[in-house]
mmCIF file of C-alpha atoms in Angstrom:
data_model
loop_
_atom_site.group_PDB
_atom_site.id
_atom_site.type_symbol
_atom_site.label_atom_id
_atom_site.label_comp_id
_atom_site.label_asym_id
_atom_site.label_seq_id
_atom_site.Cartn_x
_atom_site.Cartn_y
_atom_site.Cartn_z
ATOM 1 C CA UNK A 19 137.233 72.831 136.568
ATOM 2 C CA UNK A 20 138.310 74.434 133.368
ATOM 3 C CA UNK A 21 135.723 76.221 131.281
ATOM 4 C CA UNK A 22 135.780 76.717 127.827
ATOM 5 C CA UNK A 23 133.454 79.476 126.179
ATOM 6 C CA UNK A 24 131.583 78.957 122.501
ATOM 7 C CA UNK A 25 131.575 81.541 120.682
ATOM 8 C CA UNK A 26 127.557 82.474 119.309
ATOM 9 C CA UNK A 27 127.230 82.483 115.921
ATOM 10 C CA UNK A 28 126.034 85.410 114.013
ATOM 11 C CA UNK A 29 123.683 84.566 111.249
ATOM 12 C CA UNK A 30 123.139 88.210 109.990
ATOM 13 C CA UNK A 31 125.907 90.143 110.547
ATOM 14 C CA UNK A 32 124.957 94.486 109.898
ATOM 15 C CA UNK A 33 128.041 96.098 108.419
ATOM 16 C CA UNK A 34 126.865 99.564 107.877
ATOM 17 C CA UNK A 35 124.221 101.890 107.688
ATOM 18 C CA UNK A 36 123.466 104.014 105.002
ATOM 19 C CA UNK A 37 119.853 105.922 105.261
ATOM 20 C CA UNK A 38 117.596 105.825 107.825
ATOM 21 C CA UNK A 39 113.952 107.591 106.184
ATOM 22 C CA UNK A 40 110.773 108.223 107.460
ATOM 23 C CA UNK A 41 108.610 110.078 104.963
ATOM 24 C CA UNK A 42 105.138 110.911 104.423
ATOM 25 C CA UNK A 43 104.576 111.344 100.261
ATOM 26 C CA UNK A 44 102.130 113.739 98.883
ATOM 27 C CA UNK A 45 99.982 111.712 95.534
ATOM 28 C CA UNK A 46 101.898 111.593 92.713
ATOM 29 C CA UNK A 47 105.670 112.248 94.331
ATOM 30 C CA UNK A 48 108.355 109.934 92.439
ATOM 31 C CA UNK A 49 112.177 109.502 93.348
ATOM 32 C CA UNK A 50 114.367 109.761 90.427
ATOM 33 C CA UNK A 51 115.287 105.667 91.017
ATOM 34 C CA UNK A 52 119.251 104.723 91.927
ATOM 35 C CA UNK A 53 121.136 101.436 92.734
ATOM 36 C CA UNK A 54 123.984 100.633 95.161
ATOM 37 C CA UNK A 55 125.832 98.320 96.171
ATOM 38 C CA UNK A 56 124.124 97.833 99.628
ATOM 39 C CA UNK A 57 120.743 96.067 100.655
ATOM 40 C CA UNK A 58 117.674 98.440 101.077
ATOM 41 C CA UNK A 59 113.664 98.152 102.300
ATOM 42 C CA UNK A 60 110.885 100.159 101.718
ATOM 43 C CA UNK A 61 107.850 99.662 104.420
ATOM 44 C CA UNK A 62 104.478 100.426 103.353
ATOM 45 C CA UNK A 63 103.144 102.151 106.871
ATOM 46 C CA UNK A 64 100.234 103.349 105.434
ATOM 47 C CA UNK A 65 98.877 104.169 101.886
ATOM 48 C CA UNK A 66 100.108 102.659 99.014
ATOM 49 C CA UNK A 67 103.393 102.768 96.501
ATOM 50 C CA UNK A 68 104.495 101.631 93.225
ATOM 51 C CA UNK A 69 107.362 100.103 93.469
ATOM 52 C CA UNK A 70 110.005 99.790 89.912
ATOM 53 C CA UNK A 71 112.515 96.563 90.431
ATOM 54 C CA UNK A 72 114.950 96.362 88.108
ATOM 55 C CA UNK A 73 112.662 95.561 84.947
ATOM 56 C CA UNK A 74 109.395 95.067 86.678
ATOM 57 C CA UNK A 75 106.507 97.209 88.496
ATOM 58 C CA UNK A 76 103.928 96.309 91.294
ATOM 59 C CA UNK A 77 102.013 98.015 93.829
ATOM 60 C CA UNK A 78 103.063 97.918 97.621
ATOM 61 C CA UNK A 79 100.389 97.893 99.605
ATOM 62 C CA UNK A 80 99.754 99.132 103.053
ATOM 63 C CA UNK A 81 101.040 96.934 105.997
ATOM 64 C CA UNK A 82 103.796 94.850 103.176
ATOM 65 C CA UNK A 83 107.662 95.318 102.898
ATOM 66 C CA UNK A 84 110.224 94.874 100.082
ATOM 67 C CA UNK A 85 113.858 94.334 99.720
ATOM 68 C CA UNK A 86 116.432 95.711 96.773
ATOM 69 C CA UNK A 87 119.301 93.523 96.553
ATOM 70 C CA UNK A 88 122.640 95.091 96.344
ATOM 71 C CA UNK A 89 122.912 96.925 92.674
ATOM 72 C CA UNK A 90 119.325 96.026 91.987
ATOM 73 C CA UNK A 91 117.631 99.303 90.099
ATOM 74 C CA UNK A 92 114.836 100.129 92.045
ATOM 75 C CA UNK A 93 112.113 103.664 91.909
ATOM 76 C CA UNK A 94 109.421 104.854 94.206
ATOM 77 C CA UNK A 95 106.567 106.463 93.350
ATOM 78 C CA UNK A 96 103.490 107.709 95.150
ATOM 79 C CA UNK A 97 100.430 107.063 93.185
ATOM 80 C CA UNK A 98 97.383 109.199 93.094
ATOM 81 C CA UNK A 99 94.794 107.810 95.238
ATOM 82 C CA UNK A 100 96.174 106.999 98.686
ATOM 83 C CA UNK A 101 98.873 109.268 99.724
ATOM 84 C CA UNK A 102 101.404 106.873 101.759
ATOM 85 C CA UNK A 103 103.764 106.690 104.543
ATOM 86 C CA UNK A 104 106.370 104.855 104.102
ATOM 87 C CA UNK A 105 109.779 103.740 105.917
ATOM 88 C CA UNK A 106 113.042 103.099 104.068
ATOM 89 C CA UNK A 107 116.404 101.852 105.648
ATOM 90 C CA UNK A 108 119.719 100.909 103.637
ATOM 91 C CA UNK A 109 122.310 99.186 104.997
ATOM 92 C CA UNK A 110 125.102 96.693 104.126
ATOM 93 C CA UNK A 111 125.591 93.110 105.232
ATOM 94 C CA UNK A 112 127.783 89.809 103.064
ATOM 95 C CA UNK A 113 126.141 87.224 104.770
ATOM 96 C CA UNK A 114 124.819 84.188 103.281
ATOM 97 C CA UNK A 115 121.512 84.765 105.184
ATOM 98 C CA UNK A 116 120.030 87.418 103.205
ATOM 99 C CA UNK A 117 119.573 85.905 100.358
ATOM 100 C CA UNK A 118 116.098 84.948 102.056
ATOM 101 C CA UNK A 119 115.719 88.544 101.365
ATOM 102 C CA UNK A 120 116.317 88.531 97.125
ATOM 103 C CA UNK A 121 112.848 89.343 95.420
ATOM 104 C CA UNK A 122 111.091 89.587 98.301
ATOM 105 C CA UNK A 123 107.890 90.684 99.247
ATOM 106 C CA UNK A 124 106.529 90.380 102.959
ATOM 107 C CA UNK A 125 103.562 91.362 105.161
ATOM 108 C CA UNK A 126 104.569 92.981 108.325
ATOM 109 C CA UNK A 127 103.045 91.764 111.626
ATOM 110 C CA UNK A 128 102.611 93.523 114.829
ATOM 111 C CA UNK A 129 106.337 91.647 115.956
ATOM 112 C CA UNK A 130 108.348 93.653 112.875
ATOM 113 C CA UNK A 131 105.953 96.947 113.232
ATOM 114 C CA UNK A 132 107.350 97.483 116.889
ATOM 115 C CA UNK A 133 110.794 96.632 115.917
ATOM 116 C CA UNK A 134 110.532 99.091 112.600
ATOM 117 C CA UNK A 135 109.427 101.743 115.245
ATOM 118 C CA UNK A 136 112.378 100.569 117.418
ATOM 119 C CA UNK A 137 114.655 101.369 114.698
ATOM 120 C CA UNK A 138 113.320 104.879 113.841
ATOM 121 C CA UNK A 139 113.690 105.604 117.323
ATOM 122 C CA UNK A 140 117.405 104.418 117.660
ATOM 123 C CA UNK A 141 118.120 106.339 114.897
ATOM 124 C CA UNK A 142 117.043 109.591 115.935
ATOM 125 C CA UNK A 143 118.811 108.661 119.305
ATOM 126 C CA UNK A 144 122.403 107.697 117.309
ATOM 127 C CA UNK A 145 121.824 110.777 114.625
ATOM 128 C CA UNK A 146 121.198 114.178 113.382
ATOM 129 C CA UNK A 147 120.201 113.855 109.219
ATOM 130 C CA UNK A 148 116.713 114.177 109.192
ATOM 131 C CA UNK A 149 114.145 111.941 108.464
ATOM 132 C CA UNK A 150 112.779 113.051 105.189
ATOM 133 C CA UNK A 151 116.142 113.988 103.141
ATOM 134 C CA UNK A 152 115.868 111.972 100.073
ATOM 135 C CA UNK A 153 119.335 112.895 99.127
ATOM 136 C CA UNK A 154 121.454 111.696 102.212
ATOM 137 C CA UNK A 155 124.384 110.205 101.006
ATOM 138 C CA UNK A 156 126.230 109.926 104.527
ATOM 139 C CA UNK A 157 124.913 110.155 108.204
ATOM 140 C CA UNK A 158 126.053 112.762 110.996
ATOM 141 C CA UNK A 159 126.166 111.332 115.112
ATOM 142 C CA UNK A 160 124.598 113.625 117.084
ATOM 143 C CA UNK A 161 126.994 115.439 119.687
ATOM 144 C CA UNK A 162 125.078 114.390 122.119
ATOM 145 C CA UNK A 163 123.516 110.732 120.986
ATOM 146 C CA UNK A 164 122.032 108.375 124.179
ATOM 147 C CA UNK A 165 124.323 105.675 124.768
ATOM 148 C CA UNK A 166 123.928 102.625 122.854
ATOM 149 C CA UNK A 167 121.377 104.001 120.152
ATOM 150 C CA UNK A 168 123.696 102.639 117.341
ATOM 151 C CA UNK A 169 124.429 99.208 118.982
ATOM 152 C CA UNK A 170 120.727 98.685 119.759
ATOM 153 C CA UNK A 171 119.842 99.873 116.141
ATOM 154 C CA UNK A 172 121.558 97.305 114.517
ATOM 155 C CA UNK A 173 120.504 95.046 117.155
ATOM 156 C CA UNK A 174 116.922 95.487 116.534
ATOM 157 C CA UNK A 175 117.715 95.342 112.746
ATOM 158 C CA UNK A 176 119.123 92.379 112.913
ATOM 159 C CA UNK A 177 116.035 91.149 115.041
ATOM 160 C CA UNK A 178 113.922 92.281 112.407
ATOM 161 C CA UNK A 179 115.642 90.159 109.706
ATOM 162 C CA UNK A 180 115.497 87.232 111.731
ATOM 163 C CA UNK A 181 111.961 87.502 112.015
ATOM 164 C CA UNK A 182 110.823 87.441 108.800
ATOM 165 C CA UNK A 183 113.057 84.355 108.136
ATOM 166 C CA UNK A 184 111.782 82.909 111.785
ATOM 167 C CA UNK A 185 107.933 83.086 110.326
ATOM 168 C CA UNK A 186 108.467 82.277 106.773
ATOM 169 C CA UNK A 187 105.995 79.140 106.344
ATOM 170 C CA UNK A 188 108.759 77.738 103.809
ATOM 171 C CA UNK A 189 111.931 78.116 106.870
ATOM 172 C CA UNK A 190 112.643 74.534 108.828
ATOM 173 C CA UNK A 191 113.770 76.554 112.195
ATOM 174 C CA UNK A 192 110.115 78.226 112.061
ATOM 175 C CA UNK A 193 109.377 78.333 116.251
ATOM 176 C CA UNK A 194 104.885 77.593 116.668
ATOM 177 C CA UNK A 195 106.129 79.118 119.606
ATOM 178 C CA UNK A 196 106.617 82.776 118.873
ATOM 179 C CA UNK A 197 103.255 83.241 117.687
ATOM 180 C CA UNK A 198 102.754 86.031 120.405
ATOM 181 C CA UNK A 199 98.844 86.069 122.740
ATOM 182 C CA UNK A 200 99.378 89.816 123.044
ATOM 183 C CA UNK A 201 99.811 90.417 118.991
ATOM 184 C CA UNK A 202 96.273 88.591 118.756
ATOM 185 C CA UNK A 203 94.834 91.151 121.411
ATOM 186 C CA UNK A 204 96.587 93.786 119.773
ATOM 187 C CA UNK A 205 95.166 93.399 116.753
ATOM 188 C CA UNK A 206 91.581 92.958 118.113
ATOM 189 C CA UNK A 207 92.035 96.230 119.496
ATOM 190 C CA UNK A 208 93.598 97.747 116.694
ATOM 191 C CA UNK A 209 90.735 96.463 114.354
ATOM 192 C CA UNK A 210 88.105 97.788 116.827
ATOM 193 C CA UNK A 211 89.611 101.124 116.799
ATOM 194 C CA UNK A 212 89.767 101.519 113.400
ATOM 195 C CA UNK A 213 86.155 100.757 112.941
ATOM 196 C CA UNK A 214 85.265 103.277 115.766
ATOM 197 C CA UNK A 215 87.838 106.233 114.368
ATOM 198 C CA UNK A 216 85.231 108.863 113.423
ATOM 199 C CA UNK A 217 84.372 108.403 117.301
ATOM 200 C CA UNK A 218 84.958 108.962 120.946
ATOM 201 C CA UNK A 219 85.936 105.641 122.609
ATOM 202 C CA UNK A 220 86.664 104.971 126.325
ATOM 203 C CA UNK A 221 89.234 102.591 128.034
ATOM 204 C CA UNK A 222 86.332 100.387 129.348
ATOM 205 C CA UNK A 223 84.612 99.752 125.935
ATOM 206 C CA UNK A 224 87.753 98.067 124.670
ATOM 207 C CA UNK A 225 88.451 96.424 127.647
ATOM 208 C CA UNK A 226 85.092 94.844 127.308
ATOM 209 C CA UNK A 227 85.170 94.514 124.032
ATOM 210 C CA UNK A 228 88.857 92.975 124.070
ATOM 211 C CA UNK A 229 87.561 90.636 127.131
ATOM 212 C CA UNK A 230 90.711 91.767 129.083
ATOM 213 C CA UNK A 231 90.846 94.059 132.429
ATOM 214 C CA UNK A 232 92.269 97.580 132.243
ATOM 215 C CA UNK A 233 95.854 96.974 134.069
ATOM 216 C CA UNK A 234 96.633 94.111 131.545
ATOM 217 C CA UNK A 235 95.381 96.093 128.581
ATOM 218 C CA UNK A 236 97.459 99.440 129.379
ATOM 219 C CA UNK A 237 100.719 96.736 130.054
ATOM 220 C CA UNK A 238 100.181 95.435 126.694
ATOM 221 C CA UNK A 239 100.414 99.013 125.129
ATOM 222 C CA UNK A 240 103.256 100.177 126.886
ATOM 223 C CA UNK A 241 105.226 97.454 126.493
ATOM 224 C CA UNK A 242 104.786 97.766 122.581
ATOM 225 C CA UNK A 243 104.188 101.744 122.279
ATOM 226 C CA UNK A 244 105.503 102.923 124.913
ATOM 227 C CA UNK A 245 101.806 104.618 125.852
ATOM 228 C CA UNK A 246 98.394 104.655 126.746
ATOM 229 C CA UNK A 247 95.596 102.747 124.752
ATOM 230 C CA UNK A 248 93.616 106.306 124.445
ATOM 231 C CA UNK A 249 96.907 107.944 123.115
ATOM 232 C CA UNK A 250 97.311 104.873 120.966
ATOM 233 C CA UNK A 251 93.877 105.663 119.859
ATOM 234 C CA UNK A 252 94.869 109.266 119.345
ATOM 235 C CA UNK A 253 97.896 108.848 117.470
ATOM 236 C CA UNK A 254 95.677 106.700 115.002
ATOM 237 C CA UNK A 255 92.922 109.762 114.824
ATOM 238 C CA UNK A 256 96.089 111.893 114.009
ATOM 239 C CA UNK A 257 97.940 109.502 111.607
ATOM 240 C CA UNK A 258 94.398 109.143 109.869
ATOM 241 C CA UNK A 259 93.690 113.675 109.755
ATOM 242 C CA UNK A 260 97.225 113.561 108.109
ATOM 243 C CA UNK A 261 96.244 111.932 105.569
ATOM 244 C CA UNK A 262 93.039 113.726 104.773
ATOM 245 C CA UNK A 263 94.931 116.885 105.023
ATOM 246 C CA UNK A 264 97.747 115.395 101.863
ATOM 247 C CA UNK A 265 94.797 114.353 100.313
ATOM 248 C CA UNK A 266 93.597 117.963 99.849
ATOM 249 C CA UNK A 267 90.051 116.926 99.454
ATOM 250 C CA UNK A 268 88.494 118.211 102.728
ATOM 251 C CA UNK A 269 89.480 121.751 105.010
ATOM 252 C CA UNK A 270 90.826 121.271 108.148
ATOM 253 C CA UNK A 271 87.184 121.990 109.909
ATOM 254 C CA UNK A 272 85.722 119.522 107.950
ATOM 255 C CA UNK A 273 88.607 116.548 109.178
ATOM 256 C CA UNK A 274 87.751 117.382 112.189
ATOM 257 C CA UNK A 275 84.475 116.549 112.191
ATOM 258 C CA UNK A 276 84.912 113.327 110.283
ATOM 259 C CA UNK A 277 87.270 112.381 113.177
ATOM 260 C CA UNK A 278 84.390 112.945 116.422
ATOM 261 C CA UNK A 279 86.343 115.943 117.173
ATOM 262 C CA UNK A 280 83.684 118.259 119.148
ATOM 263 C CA UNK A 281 85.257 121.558 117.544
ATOM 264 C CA UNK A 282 88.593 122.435 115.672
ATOM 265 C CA UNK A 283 90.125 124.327 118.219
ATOM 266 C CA UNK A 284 90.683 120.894 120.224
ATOM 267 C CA UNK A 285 91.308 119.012 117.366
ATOM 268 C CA UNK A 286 94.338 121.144 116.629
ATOM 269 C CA UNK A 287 95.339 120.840 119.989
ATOM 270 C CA UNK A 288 95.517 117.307 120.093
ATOM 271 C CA UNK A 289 97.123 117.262 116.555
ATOM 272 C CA UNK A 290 99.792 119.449 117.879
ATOM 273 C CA UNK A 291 100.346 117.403 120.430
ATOM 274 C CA UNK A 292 101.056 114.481 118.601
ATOM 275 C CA UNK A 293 103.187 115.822 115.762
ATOM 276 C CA UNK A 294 104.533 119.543 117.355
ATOM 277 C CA UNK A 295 103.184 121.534 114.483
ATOM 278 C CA UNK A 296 99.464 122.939 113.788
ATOM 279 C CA UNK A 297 97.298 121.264 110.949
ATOM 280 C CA UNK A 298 98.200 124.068 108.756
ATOM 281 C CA UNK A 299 102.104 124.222 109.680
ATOM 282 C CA UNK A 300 101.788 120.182 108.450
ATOM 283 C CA UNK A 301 100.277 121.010 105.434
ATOM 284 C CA UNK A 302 103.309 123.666 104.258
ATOM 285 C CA UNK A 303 105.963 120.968 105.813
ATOM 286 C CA UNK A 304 104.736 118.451 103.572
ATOM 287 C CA UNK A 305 103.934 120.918 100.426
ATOM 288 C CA UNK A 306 107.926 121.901 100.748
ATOM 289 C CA UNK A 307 109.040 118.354 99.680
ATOM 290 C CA UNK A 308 107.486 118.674 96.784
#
């Protein structure tokens, strides 16, 4: 028997990457605006932006993406009530898929959050620039980078494109199928800790109040987040005292205590923990953007 392979076809294909950013914007920063000839997004993680499109302005709000077009003049800017956080990648790609993409602006489920996340990570696995330089205008490998951080970077880029064509209500190929259980528990959970933030919650209250036992809940989070649901729970606290502290309208005592913490001592511990600097060494990081 002679076999004869078929080739798969690639509906986005990733040519290059430009900038990989992860910033968190004090109220009131604003970019100085640019075009290229290269696709961008900016992710709304938390907070809020304004947004300048060519001719046009709108707000992006927490939780929703949007894509520039190649040589599409585009600004950020940070307004001054909810400091955000906010992910931006560039990158270049010619195929006819991504015009989806032109004008668009998309919420982000649990499905693209991990995969945003995914990216982040890759990148910091494939290179050195940091994070938060506004100004990159070309990428350095690490010396050392984990093999396969690029390939799976594009990979999960790709992945994430797909997706947001995959669930548009308005796309044919849309699969009922890929609506995910565990995104429904997830965000059960992730709505129950947000309501209980400003307290101290235990694995067996949201296992009751998620109606699922603890093995299955702590497989659910580490398949997604690669951790606990307490750290989870943490990480939120933490995300949450970050933005107080860019807010600059409470001390670091008084965060703490809006957060359940029992004193500040542990609170900066735990904040420490999650981000390797103190509350204050956060505070002069971010205040050295400016």
């Amino acid at each position: 028997m002679i076999y004869k392979g078929t080739r798969l076809k690639d509906e986005i294909v990733i040519d290059k990457l430009y900038t990989v950013h992860y910033c968190e914007y004090l109220k009131g920063f604003k970019f100085t605006g640019e075009k290229h000839d290269f696709w961008e997004f900016v992710y709304a993680d938390k907070g809020e932006l304004t947004i300048t499109a060519e001719d046009k302005d709108f707000v992006l709000k927490q939780g929703n993406i949007v894509f520039h077009k190649p040589n599409e003049w585009h600004n950020v800017f940070a307004n001054t009530k909810i400091p955000p956080n906010v992910t931006i990648v560039s990158f270049s790609s010619n195929s006819e898929t991504m015009k989806f993409f032109e004008g668009k602006v998309l919420s982000v489920g649990q499905e693209q959050k991990t995969l945003i996340s995914r990216i982040v990570a890759e990148y910091l696995n494939a290179f050195s620039t940091p994070l938060n330089n506004f100004y990159t205008n070309r990428l350095k490998r690490r010396d050392n980078c984990i093999l396969g951080s690029e390939q799976l970077l594009k990979m999960y880029l790709c992945q994430l494109l797909l997706s947001f064509i995959r669930n548009d209500p308005q796309t044919e190929q849309r699969n009922i199928s890929n609506l995910n259980l565990e995104d429904a528990v997830l965000n059960i959970i992730h709505t129950y800790m947000n309501e209980h933030i400003a307290e101290r919650i235990t694995i067996n209250e949201i296992c009751s109040y998620a109606g699922i036992n603890k093995t299955t809940l702590e497989k659910i989070f580490k398949s997604h987040f690669n951790m606990g649901a307490i750290e989870y729970f943490i990480h939120m606290k933490i995300e949450l005292a970050k933005r107080y502290l860019r807010d600059e309208n409470h001390n670091i005592t008084q965060i703490a205590e809006m957060l359940g913490y029992s004193g500040i001592h542990y609170f900066s511990r735990q904040f420490k923990k999650v981000t390797d600097m103190t509350p204050t060494e956060y505070l002069v990081s971010i205040k050295s953007l400016i």
